[in-house]
Tab-separated table of C-alpha atoms and ligand atoms in Angstrom:
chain	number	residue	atom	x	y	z
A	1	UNK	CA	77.754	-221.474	224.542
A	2	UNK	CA	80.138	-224.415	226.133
A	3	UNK	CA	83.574	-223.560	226.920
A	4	UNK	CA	86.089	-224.943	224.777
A	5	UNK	CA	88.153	-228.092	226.697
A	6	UNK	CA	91.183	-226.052	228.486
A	7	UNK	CA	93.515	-226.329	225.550
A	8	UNK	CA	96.935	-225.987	228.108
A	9	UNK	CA	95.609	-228.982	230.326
A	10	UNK	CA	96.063	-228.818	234.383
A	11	UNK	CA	99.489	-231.224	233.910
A	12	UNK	CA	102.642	-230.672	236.799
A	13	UNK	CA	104.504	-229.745	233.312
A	14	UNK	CA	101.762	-226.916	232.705
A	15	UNK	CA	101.635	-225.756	236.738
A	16	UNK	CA	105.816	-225.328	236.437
A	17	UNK	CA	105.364	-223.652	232.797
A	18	UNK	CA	102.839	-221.198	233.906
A	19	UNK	CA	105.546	-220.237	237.150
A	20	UNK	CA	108.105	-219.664	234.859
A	21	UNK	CA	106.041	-217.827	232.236
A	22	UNK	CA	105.152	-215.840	235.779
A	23	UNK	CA	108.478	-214.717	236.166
A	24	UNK	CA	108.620	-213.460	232.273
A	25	UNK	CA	105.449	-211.519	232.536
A	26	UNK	CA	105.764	-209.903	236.114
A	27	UNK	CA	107.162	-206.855	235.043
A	28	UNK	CA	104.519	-206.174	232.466
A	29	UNK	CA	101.783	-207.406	234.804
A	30	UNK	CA	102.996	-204.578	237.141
A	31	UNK	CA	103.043	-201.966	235.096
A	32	UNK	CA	99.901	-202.271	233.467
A	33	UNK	CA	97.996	-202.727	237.489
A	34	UNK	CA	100.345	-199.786	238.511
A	35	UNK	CA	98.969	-197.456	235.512
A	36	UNK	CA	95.402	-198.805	236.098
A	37	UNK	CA	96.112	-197.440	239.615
A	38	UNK	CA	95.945	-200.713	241.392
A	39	UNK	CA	97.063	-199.487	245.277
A	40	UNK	CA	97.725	-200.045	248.630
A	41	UNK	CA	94.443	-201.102	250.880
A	42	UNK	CA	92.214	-202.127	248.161
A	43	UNK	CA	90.283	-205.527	247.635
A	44	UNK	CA	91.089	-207.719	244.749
A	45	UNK	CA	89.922	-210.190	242.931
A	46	UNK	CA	91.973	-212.425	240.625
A	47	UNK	CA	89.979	-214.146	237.921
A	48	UNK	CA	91.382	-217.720	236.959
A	49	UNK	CA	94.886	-217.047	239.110
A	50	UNK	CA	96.150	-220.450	238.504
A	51	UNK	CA	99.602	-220.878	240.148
A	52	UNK	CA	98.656	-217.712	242.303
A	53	UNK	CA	101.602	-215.521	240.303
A	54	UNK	CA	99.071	-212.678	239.412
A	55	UNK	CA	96.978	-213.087	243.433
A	56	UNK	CA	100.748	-212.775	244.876
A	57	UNK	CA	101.194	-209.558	242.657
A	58	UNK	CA	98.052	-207.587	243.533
A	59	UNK	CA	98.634	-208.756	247.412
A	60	UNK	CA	102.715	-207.171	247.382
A	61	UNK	CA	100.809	-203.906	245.671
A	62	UNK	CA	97.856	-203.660	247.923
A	63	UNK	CA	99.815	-204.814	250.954
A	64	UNK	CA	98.307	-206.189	254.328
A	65	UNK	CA	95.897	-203.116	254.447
A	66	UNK	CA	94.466	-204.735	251.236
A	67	UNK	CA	92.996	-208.059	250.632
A	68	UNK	CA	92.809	-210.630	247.261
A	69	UNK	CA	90.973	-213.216	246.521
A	70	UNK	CA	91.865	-215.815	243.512
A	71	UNK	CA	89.616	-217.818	241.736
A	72	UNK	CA	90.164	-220.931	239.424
A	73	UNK	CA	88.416	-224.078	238.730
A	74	UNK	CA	91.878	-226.031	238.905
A	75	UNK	CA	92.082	-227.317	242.789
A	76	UNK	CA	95.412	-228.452	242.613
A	77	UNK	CA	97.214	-225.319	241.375
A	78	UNK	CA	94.667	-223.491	244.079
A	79	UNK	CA	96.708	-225.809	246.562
A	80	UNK	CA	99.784	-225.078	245.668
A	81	UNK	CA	98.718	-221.010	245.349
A	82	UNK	CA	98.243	-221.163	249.155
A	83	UNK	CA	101.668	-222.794	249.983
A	84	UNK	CA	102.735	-220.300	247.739
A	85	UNK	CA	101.271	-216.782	249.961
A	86	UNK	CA	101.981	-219.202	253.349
A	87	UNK	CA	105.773	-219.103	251.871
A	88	UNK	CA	105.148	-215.404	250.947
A	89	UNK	CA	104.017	-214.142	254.536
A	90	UNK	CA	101.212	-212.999	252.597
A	91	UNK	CA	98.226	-216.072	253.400
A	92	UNK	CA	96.785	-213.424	256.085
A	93	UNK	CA	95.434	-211.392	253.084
A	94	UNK	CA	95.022	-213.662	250.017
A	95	UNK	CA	92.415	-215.983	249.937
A	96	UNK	CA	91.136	-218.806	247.279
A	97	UNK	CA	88.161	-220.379	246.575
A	98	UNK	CA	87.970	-223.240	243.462
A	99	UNK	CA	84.763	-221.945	241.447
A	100	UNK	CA	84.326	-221.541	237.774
A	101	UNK	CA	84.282	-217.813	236.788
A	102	UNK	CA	80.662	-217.609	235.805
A	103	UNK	CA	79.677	-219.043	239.208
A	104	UNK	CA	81.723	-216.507	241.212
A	105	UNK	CA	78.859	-215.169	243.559
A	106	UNK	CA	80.890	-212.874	246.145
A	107	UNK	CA	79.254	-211.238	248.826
A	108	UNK	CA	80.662	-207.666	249.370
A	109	UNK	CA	81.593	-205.278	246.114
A	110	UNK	CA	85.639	-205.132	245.035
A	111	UNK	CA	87.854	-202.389	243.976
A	112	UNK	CA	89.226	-204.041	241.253
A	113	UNK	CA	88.796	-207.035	239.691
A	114	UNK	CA	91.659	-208.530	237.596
A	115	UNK	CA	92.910	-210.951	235.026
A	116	UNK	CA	95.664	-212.284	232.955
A	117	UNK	CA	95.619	-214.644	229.894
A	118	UNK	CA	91.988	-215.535	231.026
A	119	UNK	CA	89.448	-213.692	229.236
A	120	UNK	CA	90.559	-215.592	225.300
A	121	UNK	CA	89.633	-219.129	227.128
A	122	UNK	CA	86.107	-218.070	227.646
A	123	UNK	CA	83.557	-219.162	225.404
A	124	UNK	CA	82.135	-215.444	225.585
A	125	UNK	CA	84.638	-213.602	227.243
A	126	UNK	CA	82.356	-209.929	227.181
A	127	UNK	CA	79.539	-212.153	228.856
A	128	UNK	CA	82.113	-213.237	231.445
A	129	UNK	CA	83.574	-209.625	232.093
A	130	UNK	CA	79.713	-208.068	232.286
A	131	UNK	CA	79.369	-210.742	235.172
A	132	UNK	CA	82.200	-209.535	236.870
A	133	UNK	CA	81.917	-205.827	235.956
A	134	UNK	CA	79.072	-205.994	238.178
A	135	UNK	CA	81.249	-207.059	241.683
A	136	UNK	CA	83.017	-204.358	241.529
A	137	UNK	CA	82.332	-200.805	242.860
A	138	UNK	CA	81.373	-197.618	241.125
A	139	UNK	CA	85.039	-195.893	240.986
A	140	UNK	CA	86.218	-199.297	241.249
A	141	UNK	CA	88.612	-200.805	238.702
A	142	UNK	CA	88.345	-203.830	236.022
A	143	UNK	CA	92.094	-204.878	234.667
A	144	UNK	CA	93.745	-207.274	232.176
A	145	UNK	CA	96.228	-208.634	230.965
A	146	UNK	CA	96.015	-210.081	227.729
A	147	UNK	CA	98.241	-211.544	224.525
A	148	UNK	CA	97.966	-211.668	220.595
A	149	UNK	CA	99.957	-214.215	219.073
A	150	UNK	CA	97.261	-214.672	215.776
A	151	UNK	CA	100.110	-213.207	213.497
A	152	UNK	CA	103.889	-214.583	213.201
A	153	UNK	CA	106.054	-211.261	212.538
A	154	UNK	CA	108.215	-212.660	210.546
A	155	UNK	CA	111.898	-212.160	211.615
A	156	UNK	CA	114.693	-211.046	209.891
A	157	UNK	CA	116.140	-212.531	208.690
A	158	UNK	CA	113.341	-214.925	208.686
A	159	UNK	CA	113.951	-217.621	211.285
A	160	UNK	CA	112.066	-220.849	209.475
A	161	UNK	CA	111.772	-223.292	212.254
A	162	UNK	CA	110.784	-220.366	214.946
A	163	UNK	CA	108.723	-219.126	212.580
A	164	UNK	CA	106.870	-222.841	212.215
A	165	UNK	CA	106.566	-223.099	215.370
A	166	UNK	CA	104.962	-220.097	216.013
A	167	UNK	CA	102.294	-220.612	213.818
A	168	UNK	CA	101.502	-224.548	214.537
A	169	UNK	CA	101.244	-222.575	218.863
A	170	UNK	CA	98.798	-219.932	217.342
A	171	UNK	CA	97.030	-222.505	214.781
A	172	UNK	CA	96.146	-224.529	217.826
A	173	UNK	CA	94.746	-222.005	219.985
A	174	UNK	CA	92.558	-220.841	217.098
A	175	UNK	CA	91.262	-224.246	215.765
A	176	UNK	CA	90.445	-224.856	219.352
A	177	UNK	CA	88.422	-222.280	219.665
A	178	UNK	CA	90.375	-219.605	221.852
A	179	UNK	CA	91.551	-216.812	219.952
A	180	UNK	CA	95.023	-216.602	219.580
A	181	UNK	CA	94.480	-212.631	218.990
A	182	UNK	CA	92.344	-212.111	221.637
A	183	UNK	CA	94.479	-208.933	222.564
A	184	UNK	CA	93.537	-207.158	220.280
A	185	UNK	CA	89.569	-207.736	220.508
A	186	UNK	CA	89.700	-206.136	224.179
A	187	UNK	CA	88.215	-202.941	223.330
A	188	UNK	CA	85.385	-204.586	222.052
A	189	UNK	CA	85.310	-207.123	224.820
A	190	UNK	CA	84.679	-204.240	226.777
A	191	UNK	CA	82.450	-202.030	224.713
A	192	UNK	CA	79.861	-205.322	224.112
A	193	UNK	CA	80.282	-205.904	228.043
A	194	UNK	CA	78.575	-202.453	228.565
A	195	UNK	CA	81.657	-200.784	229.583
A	196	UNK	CA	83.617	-197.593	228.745
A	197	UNK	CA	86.306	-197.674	226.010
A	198	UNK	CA	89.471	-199.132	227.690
A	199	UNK	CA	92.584	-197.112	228.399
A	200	UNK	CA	95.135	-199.956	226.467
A	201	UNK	CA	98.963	-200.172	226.333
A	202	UNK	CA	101.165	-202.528	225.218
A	203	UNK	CA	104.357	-204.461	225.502
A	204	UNK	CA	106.444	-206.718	222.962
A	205	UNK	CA	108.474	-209.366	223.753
A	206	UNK	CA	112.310	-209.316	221.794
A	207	UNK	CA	114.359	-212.139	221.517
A	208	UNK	CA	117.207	-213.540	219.261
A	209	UNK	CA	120.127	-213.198	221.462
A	210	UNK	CA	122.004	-216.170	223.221
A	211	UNK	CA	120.095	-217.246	226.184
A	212	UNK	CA	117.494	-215.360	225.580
A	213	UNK	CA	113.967	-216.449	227.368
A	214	UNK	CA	111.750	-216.666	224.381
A	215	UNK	CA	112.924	-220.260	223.284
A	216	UNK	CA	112.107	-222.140	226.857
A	217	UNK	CA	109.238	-220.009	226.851
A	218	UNK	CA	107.992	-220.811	223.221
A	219	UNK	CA	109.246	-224.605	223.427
A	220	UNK	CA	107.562	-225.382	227.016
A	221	UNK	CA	103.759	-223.775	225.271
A	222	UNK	CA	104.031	-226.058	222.651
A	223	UNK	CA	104.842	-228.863	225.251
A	224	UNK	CA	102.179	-228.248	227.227
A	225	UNK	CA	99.712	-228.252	223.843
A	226	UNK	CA	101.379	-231.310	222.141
A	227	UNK	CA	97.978	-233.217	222.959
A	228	UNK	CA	95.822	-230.417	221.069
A	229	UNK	CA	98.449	-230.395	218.411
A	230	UNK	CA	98.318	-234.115	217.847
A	231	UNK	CA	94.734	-234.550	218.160
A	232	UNK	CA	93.896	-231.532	215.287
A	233	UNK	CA	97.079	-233.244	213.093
A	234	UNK	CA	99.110	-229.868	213.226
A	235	UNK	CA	101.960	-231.562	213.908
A	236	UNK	CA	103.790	-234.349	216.408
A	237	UNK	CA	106.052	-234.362	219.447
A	238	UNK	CA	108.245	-236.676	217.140
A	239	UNK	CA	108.294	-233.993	214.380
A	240	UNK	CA	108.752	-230.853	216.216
A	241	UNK	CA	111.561	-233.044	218.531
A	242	UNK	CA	110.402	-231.260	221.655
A	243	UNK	CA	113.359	-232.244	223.928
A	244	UNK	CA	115.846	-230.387	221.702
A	245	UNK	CA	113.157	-227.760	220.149
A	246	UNK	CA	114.326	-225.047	222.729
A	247	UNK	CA	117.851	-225.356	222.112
A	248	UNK	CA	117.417	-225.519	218.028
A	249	UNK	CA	115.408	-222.368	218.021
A	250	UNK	CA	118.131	-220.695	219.887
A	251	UNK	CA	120.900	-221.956	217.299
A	252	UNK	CA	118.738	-220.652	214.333
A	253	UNK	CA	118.326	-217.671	215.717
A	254	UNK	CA	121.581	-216.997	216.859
A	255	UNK	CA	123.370	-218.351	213.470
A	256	UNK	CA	121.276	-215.773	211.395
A	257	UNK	CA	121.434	-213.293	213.720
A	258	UNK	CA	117.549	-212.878	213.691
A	259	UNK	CA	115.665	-210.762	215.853
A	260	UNK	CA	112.401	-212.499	216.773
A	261	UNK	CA	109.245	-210.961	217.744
A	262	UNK	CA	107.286	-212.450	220.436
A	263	UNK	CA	103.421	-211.945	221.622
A	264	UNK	CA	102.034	-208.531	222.037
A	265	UNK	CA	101.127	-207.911	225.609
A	266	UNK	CA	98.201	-205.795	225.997
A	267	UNK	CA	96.955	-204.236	229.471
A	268	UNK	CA	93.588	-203.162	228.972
A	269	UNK	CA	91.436	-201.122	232.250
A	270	UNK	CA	88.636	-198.984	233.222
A	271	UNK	CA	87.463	-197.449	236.347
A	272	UNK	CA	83.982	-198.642	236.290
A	273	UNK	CA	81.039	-195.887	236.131
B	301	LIG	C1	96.862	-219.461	231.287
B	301	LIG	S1	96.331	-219.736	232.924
B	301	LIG	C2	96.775	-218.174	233.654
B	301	LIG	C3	96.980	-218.252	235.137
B	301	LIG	C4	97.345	-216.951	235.819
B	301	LIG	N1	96.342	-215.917	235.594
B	301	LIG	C5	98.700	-216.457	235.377
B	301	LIG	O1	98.774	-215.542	234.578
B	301	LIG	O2	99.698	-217.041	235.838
B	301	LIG	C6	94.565	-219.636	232.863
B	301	LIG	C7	93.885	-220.094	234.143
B	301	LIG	O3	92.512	-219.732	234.069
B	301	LIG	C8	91.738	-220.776	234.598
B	301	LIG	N2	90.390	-220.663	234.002
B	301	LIG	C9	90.095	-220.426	232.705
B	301	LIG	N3	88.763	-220.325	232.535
B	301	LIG	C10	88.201	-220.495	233.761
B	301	LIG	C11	86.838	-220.480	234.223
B	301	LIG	N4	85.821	-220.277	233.395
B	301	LIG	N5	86.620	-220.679	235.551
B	301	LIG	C12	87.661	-220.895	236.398
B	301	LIG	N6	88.961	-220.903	236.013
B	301	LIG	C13	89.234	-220.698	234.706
B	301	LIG	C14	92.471	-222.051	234.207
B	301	LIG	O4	92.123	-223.130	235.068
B	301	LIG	C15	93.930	-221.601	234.367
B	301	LIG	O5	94.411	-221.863	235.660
C-alpha cells in the first residue's frame, strides 16, 4: 500500500508551525514518556522527529548517560534538528539519520522506541509499528503520541466559524487518506501489530479565553493544508481569509463566551514482551 502524499508539506511555514505546535504539546509529550517510564541512560529512537522537538525531549529525560536517535525522510528539518541539539549542548548524544521509517535498519536493539503525530500518516501504521516493535528489546518500551480530531465537539455555545473550520482541518486529513481519528484506533494499531493491549491516557486541549493558543494553533494547520484543501475543493485561502482567520476565531469565541474543545491527545505504550 503507497503512502498517501504528506498532506502538511515540508514548507519553512510548516518547519516554524510544527516548533510552535512543539511548545503546545511538550507538556503532554512528557507526561505520557514519563508514565511509560522513559529514563535516564536509555537509548531512543524517535520515529519521524521532524523539527527534532520530540529527539530534544527524550535526550533532556535520558540525559548524557542516554543516547537518541531521530529519524525522518525530510533532510532539511533533519538539518535544522542538529543546529537545534548543537544549540542545546545536547549533539554529543542525539543523532539523525534521513531514512524513511520502513527502511530504518539499525544495528544494535533500543529501549524504547518513540513517536508523535506519526503513526496516522502511514499507509499501514500497525505494519510500520510491527517493524519497529522488533528494534527494540525484550523489557524495552514502544511509545506514542497520538491525536483525534475526526469529531468537532461542538462548543457552547456553538462557535460557527471555529466550528467550520474544524471540520474543513479534519475533512482534509480524512479525504486524504490519514485518519483524522487515528487516536483512537491505537489499541488496535497495537493489537494487529502483535503487541500487548496498550496502557492509554489522554489529554484535551481547552480554549475560548482571550489569547488563548488554540486559534494560532488551529489557523497555522489549516495554513499549512490550504494546498490539500484547495486541491479536494473543501474550501479556499480566499474564503477562509487565512491572514485574519486566527484573530476572528478568537473574537467569536470570546464574544459568545464559548468554550472550545480541541484534539484529544492520546499517549499510548507497552513494555515489549
Ligand atoms: C507532524 S510531523 C511530527 C514531527 C515531530 N514528531 C513532532 O511531533 O514535532 C510528522 C513527521 O513525520 C515524518 N514522516 C512521516 N512519515 C514518515 C516516513 N514513513 N518516513 C520518514 N519520515 C516520516 C514527516 O516527514 C514529518 O516530519
Amino acid at each position: 500500500m503507497a503512502a498517501p502524499e504528506y498532506v502538511l508539506g515540508y514548507s519553512e511555514q510548516e518547519q516554524k508551525r510544527l516548533m510552535k505546535q512543539a511548545s503546545i504539546l511538550r507538556g503532554w509529550t512528557e507526561r505520557f514518556f514519563r508514565a511509560a517510564g522513559l529514563a535516564k541512560g536509555m537509548r531512543v529512537l524517535d520515529l519521524g522527529c521532524g523539527m527534532g522537538d520530540v529527539s530534544l525531549l527524550a535526550a533532556d529525560m535520558v540525559g548524557p548517560a542516554g543516547e537518541v536517535l531521530g529519524v525522518d525522510r525530510d533532510a532539511a528539518a533533519l538539518g535544522l534538528a542538529r543546529e537545534r541539539a548543537a544549540q542545546n549542548g545536547c549533539a554529543g548524544y542525539i543523532s539523525f539519520q534521513q531514512n524513511n521509517l520502513e527502511e530504518i535498519r539499525p544495528g544494535e536493539l533500543f529501549d524504547a522506541v518513540v513517536g508523535r503525530y506519526v503513526l496516522l500518516y502511514q499507509a499501514d501504521p500497525a505494519a510500520t509499528l510491527r517493524h519497529v516493535a522488533s528494534m527494540v528489546r525484550p523489557g524495552g518500551r514502544l511509545i506514542f503520541h497520538e491525536l483525534d480530531f475526526g469529531t468537532v465537539v461542538p462548543p457552547w455555545p456553538e462557535a460557527p466559524l471555529w466550528m467550520e473550520v474544524y471540520s474543513i482541518m479534519s475533512e482534509a486529513f480524512r479525504r486524504g487518506g490519514n485518519p483524522p481519528d487515528f487516536g483512537r484506533r491505537l489499541a488496535r494499531t497495537f493489537l494487529d501489530a502483535g503487541l500487548p493491549w496498550p496502557t492509554i491516557q489522554a489529554e484535551i486541549p481547552v480554549g475560548g479565553e482571550p489569547g488563548s493558543y488554540v486559534y494560532g494553533w488551529v489557523a497555522d494547520t489549516v495554513r499549512s493544508l490550504i494546498p490539500r484543501i484547495e486541491q479536494l475543493g473543501l474550501s479556499t485561502a480566499a474564503e477562509l481569509q487565512i491572514e485574519t482567520l486566527a484573530a476572528r476565531m478568537e473574537a467569536e469565541a470570546v464574544a459568545l463566551g464559548a468554550q472550545l474543545i480541541g484534539p484529544t491527545q492520546f499517549g499510548a505504550w507497552v513494555v515489549k514482551p
